[in-house]
Backbone as numpy.savetxt, mean C-alpha at the origin, in Angstrom:
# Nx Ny Nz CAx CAy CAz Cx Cy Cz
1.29 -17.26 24.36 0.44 -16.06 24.36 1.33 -14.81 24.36
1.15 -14.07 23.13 1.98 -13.07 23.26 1.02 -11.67 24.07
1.18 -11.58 25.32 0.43 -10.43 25.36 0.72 -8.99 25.51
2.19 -8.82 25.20 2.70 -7.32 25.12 2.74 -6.94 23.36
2.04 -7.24 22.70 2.08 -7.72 21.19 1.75 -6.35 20.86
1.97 -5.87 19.63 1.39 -4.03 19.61 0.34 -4.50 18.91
-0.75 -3.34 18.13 -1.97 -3.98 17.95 -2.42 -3.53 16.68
-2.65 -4.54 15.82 -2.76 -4.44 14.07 -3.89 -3.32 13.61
-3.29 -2.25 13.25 -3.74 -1.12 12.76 -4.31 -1.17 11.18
-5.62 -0.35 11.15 -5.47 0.03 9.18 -5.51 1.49 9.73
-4.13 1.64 8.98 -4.02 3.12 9.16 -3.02 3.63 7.93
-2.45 4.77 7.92 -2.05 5.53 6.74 -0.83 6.28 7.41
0.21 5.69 8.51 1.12 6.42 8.71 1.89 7.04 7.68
2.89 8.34 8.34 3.60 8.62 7.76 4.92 8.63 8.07
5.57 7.82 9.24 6.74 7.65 10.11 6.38 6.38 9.94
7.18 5.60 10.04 7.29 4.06 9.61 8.31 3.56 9.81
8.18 2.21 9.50 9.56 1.40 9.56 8.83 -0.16 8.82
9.87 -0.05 7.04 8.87 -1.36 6.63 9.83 -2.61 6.80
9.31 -3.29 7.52 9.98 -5.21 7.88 10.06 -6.06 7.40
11.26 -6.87 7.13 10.37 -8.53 6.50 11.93 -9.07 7.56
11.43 -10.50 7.51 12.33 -11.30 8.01 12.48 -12.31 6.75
13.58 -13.28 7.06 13.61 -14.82 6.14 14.00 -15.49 7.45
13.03 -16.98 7.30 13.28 -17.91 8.30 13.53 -19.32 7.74
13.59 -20.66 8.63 14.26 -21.64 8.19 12.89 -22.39 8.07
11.55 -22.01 8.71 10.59 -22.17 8.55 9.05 -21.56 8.80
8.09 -21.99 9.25 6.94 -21.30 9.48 6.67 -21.62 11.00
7.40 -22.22 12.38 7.19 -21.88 13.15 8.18 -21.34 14.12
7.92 -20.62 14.63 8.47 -19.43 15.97 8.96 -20.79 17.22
8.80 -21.86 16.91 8.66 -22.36 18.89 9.94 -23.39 18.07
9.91 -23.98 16.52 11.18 -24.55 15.78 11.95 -24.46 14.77
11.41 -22.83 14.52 12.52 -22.76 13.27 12.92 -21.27 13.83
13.91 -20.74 12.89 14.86 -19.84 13.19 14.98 -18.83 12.43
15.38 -17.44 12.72 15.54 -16.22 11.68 16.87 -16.68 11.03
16.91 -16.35 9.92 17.77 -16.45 9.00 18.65 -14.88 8.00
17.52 -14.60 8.10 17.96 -12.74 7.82 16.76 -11.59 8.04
17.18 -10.44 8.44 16.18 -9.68 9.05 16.35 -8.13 8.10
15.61 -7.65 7.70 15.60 -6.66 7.06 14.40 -5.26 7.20
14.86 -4.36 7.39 14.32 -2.66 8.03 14.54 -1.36 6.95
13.32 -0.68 6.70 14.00 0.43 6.21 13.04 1.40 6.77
13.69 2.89 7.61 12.77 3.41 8.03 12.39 4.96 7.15
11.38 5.24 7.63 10.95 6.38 7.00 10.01 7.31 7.61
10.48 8.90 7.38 9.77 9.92 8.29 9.21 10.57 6.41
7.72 10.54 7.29 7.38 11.30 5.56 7.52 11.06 4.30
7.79 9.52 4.58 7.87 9.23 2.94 8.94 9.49 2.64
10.11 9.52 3.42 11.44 9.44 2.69 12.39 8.72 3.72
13.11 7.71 2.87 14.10 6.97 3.52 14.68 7.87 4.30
14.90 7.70 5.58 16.40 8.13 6.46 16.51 6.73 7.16
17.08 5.54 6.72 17.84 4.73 7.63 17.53 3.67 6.97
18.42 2.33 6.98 18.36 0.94 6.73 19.04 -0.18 7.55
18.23 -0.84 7.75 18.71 -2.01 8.89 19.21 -3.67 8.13
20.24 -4.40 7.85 20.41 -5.70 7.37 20.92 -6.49 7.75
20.70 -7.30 8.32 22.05 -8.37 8.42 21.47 -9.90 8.32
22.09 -10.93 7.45 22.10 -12.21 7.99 22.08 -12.35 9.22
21.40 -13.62 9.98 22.00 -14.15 11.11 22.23 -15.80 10.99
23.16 -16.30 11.74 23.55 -17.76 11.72 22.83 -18.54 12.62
21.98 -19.69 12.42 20.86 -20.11 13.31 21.98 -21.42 13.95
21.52 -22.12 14.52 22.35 -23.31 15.38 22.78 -24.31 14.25
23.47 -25.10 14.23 23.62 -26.10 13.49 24.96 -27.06 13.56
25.00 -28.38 14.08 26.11 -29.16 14.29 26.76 -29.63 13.16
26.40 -29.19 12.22 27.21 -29.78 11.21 27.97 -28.59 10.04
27.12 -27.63 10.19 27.76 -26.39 9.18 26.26 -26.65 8.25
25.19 -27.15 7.96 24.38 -27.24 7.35 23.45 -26.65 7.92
22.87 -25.29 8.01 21.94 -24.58 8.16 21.04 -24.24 7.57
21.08 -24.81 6.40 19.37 -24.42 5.95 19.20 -25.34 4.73
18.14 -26.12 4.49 18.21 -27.10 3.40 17.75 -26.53 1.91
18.05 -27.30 0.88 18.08 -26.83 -0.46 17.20 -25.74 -1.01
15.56 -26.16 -0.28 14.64 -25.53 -0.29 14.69 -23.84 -0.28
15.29 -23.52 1.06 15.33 -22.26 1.48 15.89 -21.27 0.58
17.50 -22.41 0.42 18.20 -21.76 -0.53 17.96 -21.22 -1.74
17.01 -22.39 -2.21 16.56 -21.70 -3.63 15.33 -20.66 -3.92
14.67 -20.67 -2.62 13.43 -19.57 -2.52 13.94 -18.55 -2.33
15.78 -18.07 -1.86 15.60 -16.88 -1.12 17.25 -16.77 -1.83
17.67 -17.69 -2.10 19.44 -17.22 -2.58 20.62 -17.42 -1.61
19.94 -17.40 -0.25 20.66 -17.35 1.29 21.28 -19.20 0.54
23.16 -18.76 1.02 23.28 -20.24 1.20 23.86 -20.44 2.57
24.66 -21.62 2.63 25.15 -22.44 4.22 26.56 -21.37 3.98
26.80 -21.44 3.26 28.52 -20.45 3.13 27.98 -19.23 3.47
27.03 -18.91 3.49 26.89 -17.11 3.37 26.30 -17.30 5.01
25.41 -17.99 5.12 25.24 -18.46 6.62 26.33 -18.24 8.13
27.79 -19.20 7.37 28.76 -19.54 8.33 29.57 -18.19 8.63
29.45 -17.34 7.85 29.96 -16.21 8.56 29.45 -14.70 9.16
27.96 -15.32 9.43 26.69 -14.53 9.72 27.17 -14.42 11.18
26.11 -13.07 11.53 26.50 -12.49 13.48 25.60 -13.57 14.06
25.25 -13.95 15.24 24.57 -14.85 16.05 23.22 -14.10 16.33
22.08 -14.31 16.48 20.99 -13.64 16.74 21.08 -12.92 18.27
21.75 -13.69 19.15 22.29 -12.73 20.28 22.86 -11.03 19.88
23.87 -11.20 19.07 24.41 -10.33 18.62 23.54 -8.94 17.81
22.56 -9.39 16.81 21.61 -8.43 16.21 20.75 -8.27 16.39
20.39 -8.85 17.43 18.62 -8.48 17.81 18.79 -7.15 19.15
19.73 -6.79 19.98 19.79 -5.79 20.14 19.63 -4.60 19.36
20.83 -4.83 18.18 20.93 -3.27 16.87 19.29 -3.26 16.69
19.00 -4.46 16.20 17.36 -3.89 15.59 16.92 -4.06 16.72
16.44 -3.90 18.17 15.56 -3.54 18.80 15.43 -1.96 19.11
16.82 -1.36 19.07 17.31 0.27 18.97 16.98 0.62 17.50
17.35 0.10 16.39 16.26 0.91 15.23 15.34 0.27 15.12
14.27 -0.44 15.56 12.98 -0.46 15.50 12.05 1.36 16.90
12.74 0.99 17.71 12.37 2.17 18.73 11.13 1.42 18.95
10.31 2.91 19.58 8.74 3.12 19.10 8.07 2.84 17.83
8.95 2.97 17.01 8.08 2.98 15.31 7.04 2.16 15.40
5.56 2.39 14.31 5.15 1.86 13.63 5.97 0.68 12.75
5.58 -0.51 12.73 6.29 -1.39 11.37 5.35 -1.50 10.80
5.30 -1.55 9.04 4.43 -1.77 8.07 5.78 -3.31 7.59
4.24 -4.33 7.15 5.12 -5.50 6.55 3.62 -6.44 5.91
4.13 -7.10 4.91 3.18 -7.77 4.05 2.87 -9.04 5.17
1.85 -9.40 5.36 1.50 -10.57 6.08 2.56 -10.41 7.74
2.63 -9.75 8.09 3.29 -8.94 8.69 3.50 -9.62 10.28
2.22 -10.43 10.87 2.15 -11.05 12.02 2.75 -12.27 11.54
3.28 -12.67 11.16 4.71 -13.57 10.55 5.65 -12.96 11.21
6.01 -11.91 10.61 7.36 -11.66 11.33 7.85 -10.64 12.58
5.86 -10.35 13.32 6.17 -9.54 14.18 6.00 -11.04 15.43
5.40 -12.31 15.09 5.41 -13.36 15.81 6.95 -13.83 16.32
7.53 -14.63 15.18 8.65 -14.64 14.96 9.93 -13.62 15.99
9.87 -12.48 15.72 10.75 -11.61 16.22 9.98 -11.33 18.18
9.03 -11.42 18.23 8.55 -11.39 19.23 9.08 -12.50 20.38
9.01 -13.53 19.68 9.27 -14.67 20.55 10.83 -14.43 20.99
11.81 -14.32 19.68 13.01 -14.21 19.95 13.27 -12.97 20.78
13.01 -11.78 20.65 12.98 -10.85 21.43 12.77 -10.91 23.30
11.62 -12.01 23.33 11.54 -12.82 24.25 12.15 -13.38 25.20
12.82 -14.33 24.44 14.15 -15.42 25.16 15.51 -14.61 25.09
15.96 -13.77 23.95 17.17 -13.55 23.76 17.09 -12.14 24.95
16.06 -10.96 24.51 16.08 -9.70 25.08 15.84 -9.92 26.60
14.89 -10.76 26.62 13.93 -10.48 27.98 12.80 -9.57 28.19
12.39 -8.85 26.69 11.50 -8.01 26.70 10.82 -8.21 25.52
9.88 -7.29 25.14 8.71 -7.99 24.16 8.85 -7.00 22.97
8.60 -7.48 21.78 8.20 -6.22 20.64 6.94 -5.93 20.86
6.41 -4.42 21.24 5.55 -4.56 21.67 5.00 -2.90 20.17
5.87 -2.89 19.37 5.58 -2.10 18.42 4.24 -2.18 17.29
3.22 -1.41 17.27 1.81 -1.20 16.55 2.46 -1.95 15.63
1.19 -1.92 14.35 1.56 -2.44 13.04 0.70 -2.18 11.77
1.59 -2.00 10.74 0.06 -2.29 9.32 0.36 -3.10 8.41
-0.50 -3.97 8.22 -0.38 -5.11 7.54 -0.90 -5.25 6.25
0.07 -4.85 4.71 -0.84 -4.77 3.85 -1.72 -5.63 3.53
-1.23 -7.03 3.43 -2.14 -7.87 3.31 -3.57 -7.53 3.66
-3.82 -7.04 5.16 -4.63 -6.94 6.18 -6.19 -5.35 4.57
-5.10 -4.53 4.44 -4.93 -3.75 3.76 -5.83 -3.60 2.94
-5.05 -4.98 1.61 -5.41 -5.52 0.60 -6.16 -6.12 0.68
-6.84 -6.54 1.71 -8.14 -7.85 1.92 -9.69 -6.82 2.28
-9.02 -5.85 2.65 -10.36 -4.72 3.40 -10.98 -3.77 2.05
-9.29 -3.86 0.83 -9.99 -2.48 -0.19 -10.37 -3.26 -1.44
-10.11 -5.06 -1.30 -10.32 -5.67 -2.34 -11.31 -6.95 -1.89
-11.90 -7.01 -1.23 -12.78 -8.44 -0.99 -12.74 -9.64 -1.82
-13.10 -8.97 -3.15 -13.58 -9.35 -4.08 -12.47 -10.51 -4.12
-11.03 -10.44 -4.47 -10.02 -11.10 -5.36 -9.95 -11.98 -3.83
-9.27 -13.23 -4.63 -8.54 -14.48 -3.97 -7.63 -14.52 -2.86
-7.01 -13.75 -3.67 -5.30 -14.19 -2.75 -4.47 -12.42 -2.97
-4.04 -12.55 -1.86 -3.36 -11.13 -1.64 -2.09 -11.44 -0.77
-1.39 -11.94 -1.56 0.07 -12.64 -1.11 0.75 -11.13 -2.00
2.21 -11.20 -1.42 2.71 -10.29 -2.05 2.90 -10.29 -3.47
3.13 -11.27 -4.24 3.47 -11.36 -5.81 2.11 -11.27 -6.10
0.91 -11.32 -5.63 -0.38 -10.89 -6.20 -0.43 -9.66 -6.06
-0.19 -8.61 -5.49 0.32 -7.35 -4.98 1.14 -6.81 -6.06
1.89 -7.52 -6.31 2.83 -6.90 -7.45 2.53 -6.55 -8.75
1.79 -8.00 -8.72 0.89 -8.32 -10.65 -0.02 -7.12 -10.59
-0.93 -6.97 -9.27 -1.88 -6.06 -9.45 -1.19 -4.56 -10.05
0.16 -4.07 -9.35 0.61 -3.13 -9.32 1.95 -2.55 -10.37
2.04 -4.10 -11.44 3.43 -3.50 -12.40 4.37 -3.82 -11.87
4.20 -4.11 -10.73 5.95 -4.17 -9.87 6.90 -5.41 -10.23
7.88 -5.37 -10.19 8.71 -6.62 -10.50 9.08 -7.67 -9.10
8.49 -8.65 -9.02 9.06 -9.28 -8.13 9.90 -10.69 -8.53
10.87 -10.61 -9.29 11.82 -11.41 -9.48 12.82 -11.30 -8.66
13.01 -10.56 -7.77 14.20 -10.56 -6.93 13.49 -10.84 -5.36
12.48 -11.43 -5.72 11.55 -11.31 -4.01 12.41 -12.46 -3.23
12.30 -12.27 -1.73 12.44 -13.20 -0.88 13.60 -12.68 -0.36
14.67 -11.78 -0.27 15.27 -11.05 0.47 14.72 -10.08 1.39
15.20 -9.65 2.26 14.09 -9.18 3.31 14.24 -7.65 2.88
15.44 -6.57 2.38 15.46 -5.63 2.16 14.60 -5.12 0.81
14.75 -6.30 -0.40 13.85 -6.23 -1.10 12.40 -6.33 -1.64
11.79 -7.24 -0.58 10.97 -7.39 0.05 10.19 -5.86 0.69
11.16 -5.60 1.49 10.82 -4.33 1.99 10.29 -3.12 1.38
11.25 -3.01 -0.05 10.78 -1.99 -1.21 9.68 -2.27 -1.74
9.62 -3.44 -1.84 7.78 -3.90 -3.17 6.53 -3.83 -1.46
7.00 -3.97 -0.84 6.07 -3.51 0.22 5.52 -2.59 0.45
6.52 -1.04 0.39 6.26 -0.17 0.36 5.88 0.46 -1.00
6.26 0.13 -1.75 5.65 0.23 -3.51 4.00 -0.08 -2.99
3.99 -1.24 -2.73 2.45 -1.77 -2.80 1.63 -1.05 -1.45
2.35 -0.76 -0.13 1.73 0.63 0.58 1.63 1.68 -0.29
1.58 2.76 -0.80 1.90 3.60 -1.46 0.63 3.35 -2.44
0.48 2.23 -3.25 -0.46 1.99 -4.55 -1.75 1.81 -3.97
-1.56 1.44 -2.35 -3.08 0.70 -1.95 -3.34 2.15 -1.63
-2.61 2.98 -0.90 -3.04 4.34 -0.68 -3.79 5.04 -1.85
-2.97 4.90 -2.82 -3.50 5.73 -4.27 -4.55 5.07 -4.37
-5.33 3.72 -4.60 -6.08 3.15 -4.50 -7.06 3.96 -4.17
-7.14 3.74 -2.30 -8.11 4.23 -1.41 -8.54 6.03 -1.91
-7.77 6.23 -2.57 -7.95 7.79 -2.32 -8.58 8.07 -3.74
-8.54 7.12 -4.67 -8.92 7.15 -5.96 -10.57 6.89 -6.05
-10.65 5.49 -4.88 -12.06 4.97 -5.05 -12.89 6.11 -3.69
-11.87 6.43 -2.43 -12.70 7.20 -1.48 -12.02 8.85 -1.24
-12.87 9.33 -0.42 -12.17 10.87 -0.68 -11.09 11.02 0.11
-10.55 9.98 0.89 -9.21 10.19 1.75 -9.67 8.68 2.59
-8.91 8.73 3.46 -8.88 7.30 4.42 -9.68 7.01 5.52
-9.98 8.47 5.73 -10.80 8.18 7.12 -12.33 7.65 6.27
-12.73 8.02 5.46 -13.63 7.69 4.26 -13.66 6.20 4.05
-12.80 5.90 3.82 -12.38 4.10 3.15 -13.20 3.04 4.79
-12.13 4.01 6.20 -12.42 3.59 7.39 -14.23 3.41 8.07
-14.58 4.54 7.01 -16.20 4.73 7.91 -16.74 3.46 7.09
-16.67 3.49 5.79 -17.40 2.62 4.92 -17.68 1.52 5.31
-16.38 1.03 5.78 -16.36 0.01 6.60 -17.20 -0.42 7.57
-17.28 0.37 8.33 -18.30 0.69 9.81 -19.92 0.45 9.26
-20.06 0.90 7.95 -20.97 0.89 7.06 -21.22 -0.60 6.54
-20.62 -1.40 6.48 -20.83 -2.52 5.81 -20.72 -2.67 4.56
-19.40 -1.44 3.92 -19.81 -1.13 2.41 -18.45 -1.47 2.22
-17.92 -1.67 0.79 -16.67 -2.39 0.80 -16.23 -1.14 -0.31
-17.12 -0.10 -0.76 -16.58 0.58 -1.94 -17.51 2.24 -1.22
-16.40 2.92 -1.67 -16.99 4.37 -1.50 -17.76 4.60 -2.93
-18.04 6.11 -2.85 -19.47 6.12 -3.82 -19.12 6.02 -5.32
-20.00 5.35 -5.90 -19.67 4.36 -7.34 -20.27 5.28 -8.38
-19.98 5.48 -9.68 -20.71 6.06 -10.50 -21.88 5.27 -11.26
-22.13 4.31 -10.58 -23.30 3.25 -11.19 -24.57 4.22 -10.37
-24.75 4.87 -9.08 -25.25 4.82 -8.13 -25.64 6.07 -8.27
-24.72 7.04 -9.30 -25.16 8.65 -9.15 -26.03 8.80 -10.59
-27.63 9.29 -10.18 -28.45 9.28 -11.59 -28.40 10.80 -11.61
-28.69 10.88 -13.11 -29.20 12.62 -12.74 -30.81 13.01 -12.00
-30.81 13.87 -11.76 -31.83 14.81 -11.42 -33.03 15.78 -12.23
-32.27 15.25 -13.83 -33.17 16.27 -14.82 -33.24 15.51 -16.10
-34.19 15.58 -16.96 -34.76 15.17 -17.62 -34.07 16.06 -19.37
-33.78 16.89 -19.29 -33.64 17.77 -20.80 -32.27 18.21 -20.22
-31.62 18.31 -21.24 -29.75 18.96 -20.70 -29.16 19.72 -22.58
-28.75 20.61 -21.94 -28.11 21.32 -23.08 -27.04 20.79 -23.63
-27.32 20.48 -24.57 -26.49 19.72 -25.77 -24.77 20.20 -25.78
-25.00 21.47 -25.47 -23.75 22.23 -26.17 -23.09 22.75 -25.03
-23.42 21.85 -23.89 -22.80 22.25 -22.85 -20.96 21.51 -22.74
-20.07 21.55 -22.31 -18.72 21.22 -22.45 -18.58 19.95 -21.98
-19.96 19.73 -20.84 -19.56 18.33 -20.18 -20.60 17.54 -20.98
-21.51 17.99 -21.46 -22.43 17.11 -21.80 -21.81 15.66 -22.66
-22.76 14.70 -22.20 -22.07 13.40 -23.25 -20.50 12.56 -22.42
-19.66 14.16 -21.83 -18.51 13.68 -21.32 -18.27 12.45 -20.52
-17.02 11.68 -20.52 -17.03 11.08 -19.41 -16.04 11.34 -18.26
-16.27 11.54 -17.27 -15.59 12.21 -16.26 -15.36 11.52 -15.03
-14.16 11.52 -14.82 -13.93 10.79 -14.01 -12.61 11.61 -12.67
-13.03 11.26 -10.95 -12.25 12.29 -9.91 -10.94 11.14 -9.38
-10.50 12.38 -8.92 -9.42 11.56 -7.96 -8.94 12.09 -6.85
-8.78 11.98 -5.75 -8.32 12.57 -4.76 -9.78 13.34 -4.04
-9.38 13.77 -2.81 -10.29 14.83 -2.39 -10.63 16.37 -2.78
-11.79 16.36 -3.28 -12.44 17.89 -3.76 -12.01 18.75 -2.41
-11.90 19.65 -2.70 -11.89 21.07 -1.66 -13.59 21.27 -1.40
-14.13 21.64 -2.24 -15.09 22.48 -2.22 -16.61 21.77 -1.64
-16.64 20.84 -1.98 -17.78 19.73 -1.68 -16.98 18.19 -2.02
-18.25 17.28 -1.75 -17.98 15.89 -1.56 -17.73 15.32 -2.97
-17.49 14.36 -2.93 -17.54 13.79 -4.68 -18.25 13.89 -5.11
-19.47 12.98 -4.21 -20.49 12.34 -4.34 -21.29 14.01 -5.36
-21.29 15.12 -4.58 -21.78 16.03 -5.16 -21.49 16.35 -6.63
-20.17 16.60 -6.34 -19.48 16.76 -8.34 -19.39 16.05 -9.20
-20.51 14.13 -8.75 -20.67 13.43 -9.43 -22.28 13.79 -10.19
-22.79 14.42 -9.00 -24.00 14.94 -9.25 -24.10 16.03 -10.17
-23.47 17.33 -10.08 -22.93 17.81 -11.24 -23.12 17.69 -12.30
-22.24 16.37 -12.35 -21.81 16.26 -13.72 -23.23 15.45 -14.50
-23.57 14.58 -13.94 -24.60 13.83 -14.39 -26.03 14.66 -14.53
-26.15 16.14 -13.76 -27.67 17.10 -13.69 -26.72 17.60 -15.45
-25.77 17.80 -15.89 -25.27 18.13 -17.12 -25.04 17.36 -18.15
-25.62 16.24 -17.97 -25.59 15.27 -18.78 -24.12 14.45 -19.26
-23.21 14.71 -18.06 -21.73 14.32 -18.12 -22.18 12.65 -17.83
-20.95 11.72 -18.31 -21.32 10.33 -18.10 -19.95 10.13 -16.59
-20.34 9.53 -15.38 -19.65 9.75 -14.51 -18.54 8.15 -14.49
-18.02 8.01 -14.20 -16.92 6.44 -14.33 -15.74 6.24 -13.26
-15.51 5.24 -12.79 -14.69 5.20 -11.61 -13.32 5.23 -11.98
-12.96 4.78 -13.32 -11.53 4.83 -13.49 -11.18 4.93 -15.01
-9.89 5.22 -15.20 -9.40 6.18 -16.21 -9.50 5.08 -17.11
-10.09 4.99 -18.49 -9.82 4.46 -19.52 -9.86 5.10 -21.12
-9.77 4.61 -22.40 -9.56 5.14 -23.33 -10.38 6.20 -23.49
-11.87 6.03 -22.82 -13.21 6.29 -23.65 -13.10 7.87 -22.36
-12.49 7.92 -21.41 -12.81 9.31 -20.47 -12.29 10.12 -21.31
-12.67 11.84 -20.66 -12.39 12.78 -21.79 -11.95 14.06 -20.50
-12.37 13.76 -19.27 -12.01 14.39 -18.26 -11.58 14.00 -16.97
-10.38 14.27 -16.29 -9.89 13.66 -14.90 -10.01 14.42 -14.42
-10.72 14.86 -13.35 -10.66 15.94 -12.19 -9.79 15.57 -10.93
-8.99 16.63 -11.02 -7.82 16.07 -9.61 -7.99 16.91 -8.27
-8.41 16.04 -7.45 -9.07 16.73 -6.05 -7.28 16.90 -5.28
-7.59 17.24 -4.20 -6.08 17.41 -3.23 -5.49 15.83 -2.79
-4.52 15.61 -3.42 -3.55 14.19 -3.07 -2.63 14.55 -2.32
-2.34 15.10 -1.72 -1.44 15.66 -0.71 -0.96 14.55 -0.16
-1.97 13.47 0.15 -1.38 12.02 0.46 -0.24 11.22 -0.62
0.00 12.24 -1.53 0.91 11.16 -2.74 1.99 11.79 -2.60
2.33 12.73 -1.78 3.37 13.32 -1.66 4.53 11.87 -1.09
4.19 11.08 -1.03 5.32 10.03 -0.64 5.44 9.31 -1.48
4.49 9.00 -2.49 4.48 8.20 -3.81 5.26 8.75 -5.28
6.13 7.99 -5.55 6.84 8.34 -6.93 5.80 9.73 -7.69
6.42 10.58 -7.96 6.12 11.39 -8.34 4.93 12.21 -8.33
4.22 11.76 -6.73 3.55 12.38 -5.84 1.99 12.56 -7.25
1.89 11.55 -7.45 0.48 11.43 -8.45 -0.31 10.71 -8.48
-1.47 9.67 -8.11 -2.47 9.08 -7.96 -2.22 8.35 -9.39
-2.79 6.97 -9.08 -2.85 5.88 -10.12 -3.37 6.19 -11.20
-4.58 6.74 -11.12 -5.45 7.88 -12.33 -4.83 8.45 -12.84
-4.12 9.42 -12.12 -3.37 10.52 -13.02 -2.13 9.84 -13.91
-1.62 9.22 -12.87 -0.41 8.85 -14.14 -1.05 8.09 -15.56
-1.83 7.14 -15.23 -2.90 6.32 -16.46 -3.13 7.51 -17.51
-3.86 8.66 -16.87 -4.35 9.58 -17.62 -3.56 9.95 -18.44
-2.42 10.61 -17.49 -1.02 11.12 -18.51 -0.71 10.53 -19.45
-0.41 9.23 -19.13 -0.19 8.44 -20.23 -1.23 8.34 -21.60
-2.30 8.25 -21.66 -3.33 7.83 -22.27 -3.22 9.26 -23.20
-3.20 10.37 -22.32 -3.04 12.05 -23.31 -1.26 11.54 -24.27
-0.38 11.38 -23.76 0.45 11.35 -24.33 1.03 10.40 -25.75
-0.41 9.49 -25.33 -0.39 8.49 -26.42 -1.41 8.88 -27.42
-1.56 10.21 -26.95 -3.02 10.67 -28.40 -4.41 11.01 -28.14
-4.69 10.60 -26.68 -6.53 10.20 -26.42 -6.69 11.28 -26.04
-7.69 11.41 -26.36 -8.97 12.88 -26.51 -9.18 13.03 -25.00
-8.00 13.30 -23.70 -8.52 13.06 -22.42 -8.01 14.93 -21.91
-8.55 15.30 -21.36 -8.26 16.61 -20.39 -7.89 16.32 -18.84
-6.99 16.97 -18.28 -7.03 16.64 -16.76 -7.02 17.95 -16.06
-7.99 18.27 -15.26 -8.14 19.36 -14.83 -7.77 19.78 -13.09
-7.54 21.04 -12.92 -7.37 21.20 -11.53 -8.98 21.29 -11.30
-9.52 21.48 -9.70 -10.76 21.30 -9.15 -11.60 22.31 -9.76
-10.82 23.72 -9.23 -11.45 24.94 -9.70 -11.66 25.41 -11.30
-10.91 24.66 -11.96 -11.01 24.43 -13.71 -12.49 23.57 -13.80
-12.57 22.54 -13.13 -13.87 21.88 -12.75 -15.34 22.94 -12.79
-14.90 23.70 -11.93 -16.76 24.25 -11.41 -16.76 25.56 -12.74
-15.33 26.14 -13.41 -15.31 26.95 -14.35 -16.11 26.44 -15.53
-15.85 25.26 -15.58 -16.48 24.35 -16.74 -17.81 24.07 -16.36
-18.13 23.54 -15.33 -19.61 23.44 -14.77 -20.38 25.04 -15.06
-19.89 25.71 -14.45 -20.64 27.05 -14.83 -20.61 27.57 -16.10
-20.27 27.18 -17.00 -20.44 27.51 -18.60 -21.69 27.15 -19.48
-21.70 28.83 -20.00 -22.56 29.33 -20.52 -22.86 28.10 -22.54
């Protein structure tokens, strides 16, 4: 019973510290860390990295069987001149601190390190946590499996180098970062994604769901016919409203960017300020899609209601 355990968060920090371990197996009470890997971050930007192999027990010089080796690259030679887990589980208990840890399936390796922390420290990891997996299961119901290489496929990412714990660490935070853009794409920010929940609803508000309000619409209006599609949080009102908008104007409303949209409205992402080039999944799609030729506009908010109010 771990009961100084910190306690699995869905949340949207911005001070962090993302984790993975490699072990010799899947239990804490008979198998052993094998390498431990940290990278921390204030605001979305690296300041610090934590790595090291460690050498688990072994009477013969054979520490880890073929298996491991070939899932992860770790061999028995790279093993034999690893620090002892006595030795590194101090360093990382001083850069873990207080932090938040973010880690894919994450009570894996806050179990794991807990126990050892345990016997070796005498004290407990008793550090919060966010678990994308946890994450990925709350903003996607729908899909199967939300293992990390499903994470990846969803997201472009390359995971041919997976199963190192530092690398590991990066497609983690890649895939934090995308689930964020995600949430902020389908809801107007996080605390939004959080209520829905509370709601019993698995999706913030859908453009299947917004009808218009009027019956006759001026032809020659700019949105009319359009298809329009938001991202991020509006300033001015709710989505839900500037979905309304668009549809009392005979605009066609759509959840996500494809060939056939003709308008992206970009609400405040201020949350992407930690994400590659601080832009929402939409927007970059969009960009792309204008740059390849398509009849698409992307507008700031207040370009929005300029266009709504046209004569």
């Amino acid at each position: 019973m771990r009961e100084e355990k910190g306690k699995s968060l869905l949340a949207s920090p911005n001070d962090f510290i993302v984790l993975d371990i490699e072990t010799t197996g899947y239990l804490p009470q008979w198998d052993y860390i094998i390498e431990v890997g940290a990278i921390k971050y204030e605001h979305g930007v690296e300041i610090a990295r934590f790595s090291s192999l460690i050498q688990p027990p072994s009477d013969d010089g054979e520490y880890i069987d073929s298996y491991i080796t070939e899932l992860t690259g770790i061999t028995n030679e790279m093993l034999a001149s690893a620090p002892s887990i006595e030795s590194v589980l101090p360093k990382l208990y001083d850069f873990l601190g207080n932090s938040i840890i973010i880690g894919h399936n994450v009570n894996f390796d806050i179990n794991f390190l807990y126990d050892n922390f345990e016997e070796f420290l005498e004290k407990p990891l008793s550090n919060d946590f966010v678990d994308t997996m946890r994450l990925s299961r709350n903003l996607h119901p729908e899909e199967k499996h939300h293992r990390l290489s499903d994470l990846c496929e969803r997201y472009a990412l390359d995971y041919s180098y997976a199963h190192r714990p530092i690398k590991d660490c990066e497609l983690t935070l890649s895939c934090y970062n995308n689930l964020l853009s995600e949430i902020n794409d389908v809801f107007d920010n996080f605390d939004s994604f959080l209520q829905s929940r509370t709601r019993h609803s698995s999706q913030g508000v859908k453009a299947k769901d917004i009808h218009s309000e009027k019956t006759e619409f001026d032809i020659t209006h700019p949105l009319y016919g359009k298809v329009c599609v938001f991202t991020g949080t509006l300033e001015k009102m709710p989505r839900k409203d500037a979905m309304q908008l668009v549809a009392n104007l005979g605009g066609i409303n759509w959840d996500s960017v494809t060939k056939k949209t003709n308008y992206l409205i970009l609400g405040n992402n201020d949350y992407c300020k930690a994400i590659k080039d601080g832009k929402s999944n939409k927007q970059k799609k969009a960009e792309k899609l204008k740059l390849d030729g398509q009849d698409i506009e992307i507008l700031p908010e207040s370009v929005f209601y300029d266009l709504v109010e046209s004569e």
